[in-house]
mmCIF file with all atom_site columns, C-alpha atoms in Angstrom:
data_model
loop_
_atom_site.group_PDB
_atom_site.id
_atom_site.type_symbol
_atom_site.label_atom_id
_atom_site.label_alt_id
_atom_site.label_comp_id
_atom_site.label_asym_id
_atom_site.label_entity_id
_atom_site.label_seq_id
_atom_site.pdbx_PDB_ins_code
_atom_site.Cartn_x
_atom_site.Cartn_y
_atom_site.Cartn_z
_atom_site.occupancy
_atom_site.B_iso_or_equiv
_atom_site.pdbx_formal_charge
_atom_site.auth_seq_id
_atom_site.auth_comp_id
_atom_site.auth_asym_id
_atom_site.auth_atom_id
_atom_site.pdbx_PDB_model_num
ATOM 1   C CA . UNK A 1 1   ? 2.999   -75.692 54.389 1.00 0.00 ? 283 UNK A CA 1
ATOM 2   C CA . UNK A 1 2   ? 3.182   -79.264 53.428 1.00 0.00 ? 284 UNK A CA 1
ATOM 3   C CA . UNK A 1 3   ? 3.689   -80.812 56.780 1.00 0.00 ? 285 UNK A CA 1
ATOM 4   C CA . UNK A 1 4   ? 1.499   -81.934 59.398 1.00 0.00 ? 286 UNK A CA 1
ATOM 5   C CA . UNK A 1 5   ? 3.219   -81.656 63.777 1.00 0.00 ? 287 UNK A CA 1
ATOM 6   C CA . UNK A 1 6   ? 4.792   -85.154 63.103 1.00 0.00 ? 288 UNK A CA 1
ATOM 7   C CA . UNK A 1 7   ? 8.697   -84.811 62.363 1.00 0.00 ? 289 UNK A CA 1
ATOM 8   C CA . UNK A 1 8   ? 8.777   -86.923 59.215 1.00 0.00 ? 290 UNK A CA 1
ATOM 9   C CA . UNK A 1 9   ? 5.925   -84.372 57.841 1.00 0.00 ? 291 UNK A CA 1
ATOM 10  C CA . UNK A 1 10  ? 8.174   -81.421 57.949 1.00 0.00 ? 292 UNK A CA 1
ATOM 11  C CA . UNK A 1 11  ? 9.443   -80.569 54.921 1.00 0.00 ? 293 UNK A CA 1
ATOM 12  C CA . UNK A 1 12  ? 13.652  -79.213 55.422 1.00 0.00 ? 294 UNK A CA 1
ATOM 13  C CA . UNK A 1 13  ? 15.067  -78.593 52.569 1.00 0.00 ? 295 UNK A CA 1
ATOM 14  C CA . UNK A 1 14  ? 18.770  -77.200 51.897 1.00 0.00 ? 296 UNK A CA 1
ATOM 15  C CA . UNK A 1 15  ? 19.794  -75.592 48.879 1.00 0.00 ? 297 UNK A CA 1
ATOM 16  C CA . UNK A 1 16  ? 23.736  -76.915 49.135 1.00 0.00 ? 298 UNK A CA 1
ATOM 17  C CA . UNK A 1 17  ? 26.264  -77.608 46.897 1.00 0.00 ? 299 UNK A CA 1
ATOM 18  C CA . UNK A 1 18  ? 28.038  -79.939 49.250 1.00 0.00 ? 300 UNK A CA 1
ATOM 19  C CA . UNK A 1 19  ? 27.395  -83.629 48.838 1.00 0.00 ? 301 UNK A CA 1
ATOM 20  C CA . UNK A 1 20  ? 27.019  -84.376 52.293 1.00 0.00 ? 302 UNK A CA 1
ATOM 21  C CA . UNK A 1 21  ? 24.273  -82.468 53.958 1.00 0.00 ? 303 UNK A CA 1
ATOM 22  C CA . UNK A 1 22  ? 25.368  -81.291 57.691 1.00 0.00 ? 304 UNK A CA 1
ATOM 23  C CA . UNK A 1 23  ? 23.952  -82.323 61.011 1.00 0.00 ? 305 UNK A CA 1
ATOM 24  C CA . UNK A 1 24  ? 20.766  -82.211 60.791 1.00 0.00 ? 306 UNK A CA 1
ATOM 25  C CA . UNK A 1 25  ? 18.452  -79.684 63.102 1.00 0.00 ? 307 UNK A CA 1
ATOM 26  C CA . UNK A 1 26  ? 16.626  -80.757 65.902 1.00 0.00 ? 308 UNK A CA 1
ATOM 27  C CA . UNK A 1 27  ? 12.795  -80.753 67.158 1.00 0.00 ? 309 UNK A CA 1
ATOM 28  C CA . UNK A 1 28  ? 12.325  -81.578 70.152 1.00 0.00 ? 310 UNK A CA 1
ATOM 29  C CA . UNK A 1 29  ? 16.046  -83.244 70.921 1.00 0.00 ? 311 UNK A CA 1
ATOM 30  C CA . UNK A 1 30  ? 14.699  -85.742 67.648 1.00 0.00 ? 312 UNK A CA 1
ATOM 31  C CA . UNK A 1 31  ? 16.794  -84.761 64.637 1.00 0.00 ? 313 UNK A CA 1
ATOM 32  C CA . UNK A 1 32  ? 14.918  -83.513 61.414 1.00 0.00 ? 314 UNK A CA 1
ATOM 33  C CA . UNK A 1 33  ? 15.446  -85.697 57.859 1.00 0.00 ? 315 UNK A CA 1
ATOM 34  C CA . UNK A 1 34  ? 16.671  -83.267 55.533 1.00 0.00 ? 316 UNK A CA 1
ATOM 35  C CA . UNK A 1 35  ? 15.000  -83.703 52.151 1.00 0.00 ? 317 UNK A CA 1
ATOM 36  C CA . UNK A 1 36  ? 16.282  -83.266 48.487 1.00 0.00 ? 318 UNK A CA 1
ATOM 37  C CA . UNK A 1 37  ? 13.289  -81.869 47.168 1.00 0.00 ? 319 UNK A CA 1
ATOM 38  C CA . UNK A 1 38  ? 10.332  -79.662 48.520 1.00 0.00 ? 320 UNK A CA 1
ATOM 39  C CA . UNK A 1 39  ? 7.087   -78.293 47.404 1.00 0.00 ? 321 UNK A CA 1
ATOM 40  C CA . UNK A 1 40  ? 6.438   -74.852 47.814 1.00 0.00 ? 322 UNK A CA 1
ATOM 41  C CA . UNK A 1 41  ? 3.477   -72.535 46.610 1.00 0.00 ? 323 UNK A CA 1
ATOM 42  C CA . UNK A 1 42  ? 3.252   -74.898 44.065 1.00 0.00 ? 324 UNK A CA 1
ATOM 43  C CA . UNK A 1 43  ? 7.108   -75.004 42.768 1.00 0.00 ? 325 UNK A CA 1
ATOM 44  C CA . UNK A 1 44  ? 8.797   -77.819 43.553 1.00 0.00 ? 326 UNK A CA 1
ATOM 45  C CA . UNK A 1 45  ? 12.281  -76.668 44.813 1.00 0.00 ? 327 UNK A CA 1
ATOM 46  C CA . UNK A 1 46  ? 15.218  -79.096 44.926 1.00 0.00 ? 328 UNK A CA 1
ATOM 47  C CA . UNK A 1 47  ? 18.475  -78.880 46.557 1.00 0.00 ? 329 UNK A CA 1
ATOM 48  C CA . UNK A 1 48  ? 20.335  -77.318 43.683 1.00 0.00 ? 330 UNK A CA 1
ATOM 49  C CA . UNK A 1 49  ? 17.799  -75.049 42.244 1.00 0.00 ? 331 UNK A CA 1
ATOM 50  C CA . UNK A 1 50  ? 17.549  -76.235 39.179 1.00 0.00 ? 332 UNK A CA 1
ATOM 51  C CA . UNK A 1 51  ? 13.943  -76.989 38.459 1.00 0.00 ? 333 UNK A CA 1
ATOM 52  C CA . UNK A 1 52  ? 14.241  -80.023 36.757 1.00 0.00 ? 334 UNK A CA 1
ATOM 53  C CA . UNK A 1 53  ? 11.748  -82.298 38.100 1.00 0.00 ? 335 UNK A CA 1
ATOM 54  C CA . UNK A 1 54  ? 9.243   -78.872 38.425 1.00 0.00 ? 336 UNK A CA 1
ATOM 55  C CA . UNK A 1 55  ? 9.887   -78.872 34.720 1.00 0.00 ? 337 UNK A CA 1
ATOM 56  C CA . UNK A 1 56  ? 9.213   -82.377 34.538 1.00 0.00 ? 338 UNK A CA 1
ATOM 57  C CA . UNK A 1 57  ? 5.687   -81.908 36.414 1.00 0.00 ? 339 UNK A CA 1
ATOM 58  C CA . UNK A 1 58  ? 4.789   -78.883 34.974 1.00 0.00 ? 340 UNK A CA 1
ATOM 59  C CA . UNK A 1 59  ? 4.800   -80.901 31.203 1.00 0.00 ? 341 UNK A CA 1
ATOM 60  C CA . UNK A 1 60  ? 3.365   -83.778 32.854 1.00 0.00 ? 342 UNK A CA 1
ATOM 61  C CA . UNK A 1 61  ? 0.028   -81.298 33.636 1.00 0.00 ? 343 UNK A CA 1
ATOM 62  C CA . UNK A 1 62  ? -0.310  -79.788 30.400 1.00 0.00 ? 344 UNK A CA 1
ATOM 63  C CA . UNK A 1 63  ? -0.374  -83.201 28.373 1.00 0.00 ? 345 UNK A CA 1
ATOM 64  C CA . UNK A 1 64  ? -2.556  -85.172 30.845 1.00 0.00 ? 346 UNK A CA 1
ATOM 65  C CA . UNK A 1 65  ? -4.818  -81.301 30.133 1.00 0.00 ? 347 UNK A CA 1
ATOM 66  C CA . UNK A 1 66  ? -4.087  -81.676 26.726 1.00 0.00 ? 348 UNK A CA 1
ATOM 67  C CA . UNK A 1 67  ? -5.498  -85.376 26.654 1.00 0.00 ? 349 UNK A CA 1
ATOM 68  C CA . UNK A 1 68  ? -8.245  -84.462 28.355 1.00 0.00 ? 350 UNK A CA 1
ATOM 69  C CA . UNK A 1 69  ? -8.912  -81.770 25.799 1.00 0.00 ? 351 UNK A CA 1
ATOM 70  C CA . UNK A 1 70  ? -7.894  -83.599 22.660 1.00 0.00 ? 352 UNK A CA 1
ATOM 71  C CA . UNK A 1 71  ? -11.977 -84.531 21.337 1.00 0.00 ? 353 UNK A CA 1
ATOM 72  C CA . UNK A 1 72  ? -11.925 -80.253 21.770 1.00 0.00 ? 354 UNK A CA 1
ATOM 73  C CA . UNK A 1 73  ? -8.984  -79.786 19.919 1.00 0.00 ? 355 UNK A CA 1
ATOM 74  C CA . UNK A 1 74  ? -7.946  -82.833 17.917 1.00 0.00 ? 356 UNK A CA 1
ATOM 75  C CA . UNK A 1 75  ? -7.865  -83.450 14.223 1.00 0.00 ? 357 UNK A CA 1
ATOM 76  C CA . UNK A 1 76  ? -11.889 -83.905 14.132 1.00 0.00 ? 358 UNK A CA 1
ATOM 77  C CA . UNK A 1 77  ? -12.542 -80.412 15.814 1.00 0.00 ? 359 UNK A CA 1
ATOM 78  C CA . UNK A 1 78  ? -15.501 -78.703 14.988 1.00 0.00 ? 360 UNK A CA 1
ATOM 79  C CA . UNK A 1 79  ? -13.491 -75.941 16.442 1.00 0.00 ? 361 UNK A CA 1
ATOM 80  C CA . UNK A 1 80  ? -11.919 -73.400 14.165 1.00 0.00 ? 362 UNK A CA 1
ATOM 81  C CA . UNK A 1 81  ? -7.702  -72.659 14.944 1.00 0.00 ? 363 UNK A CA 1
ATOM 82  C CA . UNK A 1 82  ? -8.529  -69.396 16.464 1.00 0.00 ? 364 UNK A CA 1
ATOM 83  C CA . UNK A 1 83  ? -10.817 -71.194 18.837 1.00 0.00 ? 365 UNK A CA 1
ATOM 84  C CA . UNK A 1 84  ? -8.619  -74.003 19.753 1.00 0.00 ? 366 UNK A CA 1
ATOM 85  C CA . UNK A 1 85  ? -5.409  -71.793 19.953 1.00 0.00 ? 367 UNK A CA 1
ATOM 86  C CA . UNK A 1 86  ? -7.781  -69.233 22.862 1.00 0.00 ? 368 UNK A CA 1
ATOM 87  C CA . UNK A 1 87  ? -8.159  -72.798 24.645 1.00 0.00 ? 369 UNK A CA 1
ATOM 88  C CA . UNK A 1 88  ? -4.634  -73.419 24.901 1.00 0.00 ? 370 UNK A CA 1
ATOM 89  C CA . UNK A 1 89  ? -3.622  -70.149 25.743 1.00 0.00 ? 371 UNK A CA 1
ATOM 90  C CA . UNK A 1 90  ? -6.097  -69.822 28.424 1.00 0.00 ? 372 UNK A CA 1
ATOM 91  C CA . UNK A 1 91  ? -5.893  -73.367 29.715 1.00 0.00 ? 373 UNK A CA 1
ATOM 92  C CA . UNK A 1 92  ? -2.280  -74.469 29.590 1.00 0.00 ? 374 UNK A CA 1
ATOM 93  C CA . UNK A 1 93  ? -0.229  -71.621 28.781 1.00 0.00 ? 375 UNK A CA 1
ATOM 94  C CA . UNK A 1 94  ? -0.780  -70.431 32.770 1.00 0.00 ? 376 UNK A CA 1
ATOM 95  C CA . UNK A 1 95  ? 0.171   -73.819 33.789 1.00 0.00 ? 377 UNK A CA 1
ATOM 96  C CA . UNK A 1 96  ? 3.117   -73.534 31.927 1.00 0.00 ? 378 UNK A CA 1
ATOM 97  C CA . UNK A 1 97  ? 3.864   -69.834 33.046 1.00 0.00 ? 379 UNK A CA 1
ATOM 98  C CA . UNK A 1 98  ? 2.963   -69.970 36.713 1.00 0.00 ? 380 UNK A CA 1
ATOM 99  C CA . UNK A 1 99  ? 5.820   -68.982 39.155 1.00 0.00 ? 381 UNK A CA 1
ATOM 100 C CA . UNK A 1 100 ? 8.233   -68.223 36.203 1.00 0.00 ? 382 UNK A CA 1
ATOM 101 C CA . UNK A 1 101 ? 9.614   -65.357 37.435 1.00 0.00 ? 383 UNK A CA 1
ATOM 102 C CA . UNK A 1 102 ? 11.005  -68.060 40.149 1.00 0.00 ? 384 UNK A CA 1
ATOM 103 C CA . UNK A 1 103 ? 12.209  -70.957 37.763 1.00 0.00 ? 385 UNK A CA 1
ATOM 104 C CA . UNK A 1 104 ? 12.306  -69.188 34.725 1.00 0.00 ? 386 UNK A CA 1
ATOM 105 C CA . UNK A 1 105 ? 16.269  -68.667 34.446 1.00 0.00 ? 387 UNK A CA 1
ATOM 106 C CA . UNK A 1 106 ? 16.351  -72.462 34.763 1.00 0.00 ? 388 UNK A CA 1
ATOM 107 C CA . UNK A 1 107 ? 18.674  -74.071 32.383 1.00 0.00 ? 389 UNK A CA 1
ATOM 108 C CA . UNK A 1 108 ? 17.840  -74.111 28.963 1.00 0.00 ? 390 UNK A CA 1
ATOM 109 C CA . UNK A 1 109 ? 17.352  -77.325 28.159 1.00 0.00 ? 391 UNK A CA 1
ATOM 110 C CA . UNK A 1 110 ? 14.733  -77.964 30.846 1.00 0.00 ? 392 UNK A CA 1
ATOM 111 C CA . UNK A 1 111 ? 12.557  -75.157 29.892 1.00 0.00 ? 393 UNK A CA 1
ATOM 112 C CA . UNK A 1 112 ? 13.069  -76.885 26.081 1.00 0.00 ? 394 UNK A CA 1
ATOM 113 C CA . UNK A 1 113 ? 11.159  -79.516 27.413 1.00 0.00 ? 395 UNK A CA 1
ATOM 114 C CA . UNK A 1 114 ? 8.022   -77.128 28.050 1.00 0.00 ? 396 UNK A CA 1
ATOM 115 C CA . UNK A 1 115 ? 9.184   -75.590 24.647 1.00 0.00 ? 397 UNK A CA 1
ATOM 116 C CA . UNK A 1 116 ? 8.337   -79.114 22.871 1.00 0.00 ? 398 UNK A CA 1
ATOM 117 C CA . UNK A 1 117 ? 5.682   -79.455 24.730 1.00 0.00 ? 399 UNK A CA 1
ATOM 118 C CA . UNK A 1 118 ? 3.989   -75.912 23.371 1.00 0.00 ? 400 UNK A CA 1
ATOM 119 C CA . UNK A 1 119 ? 5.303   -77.030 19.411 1.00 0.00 ? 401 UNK A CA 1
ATOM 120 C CA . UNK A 1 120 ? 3.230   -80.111 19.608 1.00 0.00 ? 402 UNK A CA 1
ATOM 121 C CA . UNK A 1 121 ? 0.225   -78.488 20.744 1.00 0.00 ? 403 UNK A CA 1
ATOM 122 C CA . UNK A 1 122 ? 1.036   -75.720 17.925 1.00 0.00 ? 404 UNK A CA 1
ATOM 123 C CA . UNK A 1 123 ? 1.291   -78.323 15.598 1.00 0.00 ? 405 UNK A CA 1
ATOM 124 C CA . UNK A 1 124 ? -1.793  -80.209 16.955 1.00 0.00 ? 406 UNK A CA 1
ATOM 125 C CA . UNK A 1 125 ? -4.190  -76.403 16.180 1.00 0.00 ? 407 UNK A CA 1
ATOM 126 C CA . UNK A 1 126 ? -2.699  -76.153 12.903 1.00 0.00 ? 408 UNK A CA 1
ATOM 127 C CA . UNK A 1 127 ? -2.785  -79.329 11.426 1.00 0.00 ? 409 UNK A CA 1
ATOM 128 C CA . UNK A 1 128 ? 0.548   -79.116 9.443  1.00 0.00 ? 410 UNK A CA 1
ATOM 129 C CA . UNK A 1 129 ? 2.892   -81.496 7.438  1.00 0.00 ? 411 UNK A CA 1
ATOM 130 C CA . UNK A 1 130 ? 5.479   -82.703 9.569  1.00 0.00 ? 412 UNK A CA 1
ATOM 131 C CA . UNK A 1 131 ? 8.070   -80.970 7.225  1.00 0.00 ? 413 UNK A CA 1
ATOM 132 C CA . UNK A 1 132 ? 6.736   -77.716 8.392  1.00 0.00 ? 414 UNK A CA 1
ATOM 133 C CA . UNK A 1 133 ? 9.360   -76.126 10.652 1.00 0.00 ? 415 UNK A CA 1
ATOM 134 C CA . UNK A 1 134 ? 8.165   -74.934 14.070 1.00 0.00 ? 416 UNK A CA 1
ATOM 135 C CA . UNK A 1 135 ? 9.251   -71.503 13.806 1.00 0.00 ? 417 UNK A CA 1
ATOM 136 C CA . UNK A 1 136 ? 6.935   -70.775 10.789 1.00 0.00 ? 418 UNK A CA 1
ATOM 137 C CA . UNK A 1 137 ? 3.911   -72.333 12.885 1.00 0.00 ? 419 UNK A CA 1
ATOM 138 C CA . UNK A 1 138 ? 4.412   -69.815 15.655 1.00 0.00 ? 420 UNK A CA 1
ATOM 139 C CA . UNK A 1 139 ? 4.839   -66.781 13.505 1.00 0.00 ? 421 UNK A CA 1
ATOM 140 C CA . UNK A 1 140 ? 1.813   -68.228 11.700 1.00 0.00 ? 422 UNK A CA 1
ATOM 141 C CA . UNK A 1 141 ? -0.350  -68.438 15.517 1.00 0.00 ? 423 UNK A CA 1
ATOM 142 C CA . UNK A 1 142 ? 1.429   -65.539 17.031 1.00 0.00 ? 424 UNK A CA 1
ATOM 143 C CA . UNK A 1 143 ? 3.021   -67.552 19.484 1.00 0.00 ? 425 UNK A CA 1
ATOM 144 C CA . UNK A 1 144 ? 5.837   -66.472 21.425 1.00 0.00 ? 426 UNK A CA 1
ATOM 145 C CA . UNK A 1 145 ? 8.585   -68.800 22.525 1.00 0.00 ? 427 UNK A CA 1
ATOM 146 C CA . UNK A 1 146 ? 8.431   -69.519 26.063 1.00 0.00 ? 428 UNK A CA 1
ATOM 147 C CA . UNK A 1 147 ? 11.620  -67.966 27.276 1.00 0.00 ? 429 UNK A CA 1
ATOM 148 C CA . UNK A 1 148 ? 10.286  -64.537 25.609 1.00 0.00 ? 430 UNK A CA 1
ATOM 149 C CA . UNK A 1 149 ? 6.889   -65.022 27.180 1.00 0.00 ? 431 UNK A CA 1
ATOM 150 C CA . UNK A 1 150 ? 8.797   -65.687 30.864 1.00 0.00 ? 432 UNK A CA 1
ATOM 151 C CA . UNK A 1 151 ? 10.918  -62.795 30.516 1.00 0.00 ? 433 UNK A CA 1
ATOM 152 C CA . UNK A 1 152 ? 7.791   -60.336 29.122 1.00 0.00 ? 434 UNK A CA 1
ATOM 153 C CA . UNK A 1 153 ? 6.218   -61.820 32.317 1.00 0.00 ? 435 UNK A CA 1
ATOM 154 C CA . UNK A 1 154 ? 9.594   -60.710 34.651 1.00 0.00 ? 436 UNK A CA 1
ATOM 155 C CA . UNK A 1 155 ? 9.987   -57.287 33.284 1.00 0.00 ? 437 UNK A CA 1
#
């Protein structure tokens, strides 16, 4: 749990459609702030379940990974494609795959965002022209697209 025994540590989160959140509970007779967003085993859960700033920190991890990784697997890589395209799928693909079964029905144009995040990194292994479409690089790496890779994951 992400709180500590002080009230403004506790983390209350309601999953409500309403604008207006009810009365909020009470600790000790001291009312409880009701939060928008919480973080729980590692998925950050907002009021309307919609995953978009998990999304949002989920693609912020694997690009700060991927700099971190670039003199590994940028355009001067010693590395050969098969090499650098293990690293990803070892390093960042479970970032971008953890919990999924929980936010993985999020809308689609959130989990796009990961989705752009994986083509750039596809396009980063192979080296391409940018006239090369996106689709061709994956069948060319064997990569799934995320939303296939979720639902493989669910079922």
């Amino acid at each position: 749990m992400e709180g500590t025994s002080e009230l403004g540590q506790i983390p209350i989160c309601l999953f409500y459609k309403a604008k207006e959140y009810p009365k909020p509970p009470k600790l000790y007779r001291r009312p409880i702030p009701w939060r928008d967003e919480t973080k729980y085993l590692g998925v950050i859960l907002d009021k309307r379940l919609t995953y978009k700033t998990h999304v949002a920190e989920v693609k912020n991890k694997v690009t700060a990974v991927n700099k971190k990784l670039y003199y590994v697997m940028g355009k001067n890589s010693k590395l050969s494609p098969r090499n650098i395209l293990l690293l990803y799928k070892t390093l960042m693909r479970p970032i971008m795959s953890y919990a999924s079964p929980v936010w993985g029905a999020a809308a689609k144009t959130h989990i796009n965002k990961l989705e752009t995040a994986q083509n750039k990194i596809a396009r980063q292994i192979t080296q391409v022209p940018w006239y090369v479409r996106n689709k061709q690089i994956q069948r060319e790496l064997k990569l799934t697209p995320l939303l296939d890779y979720f639902s493989h994951q669910i079922f």
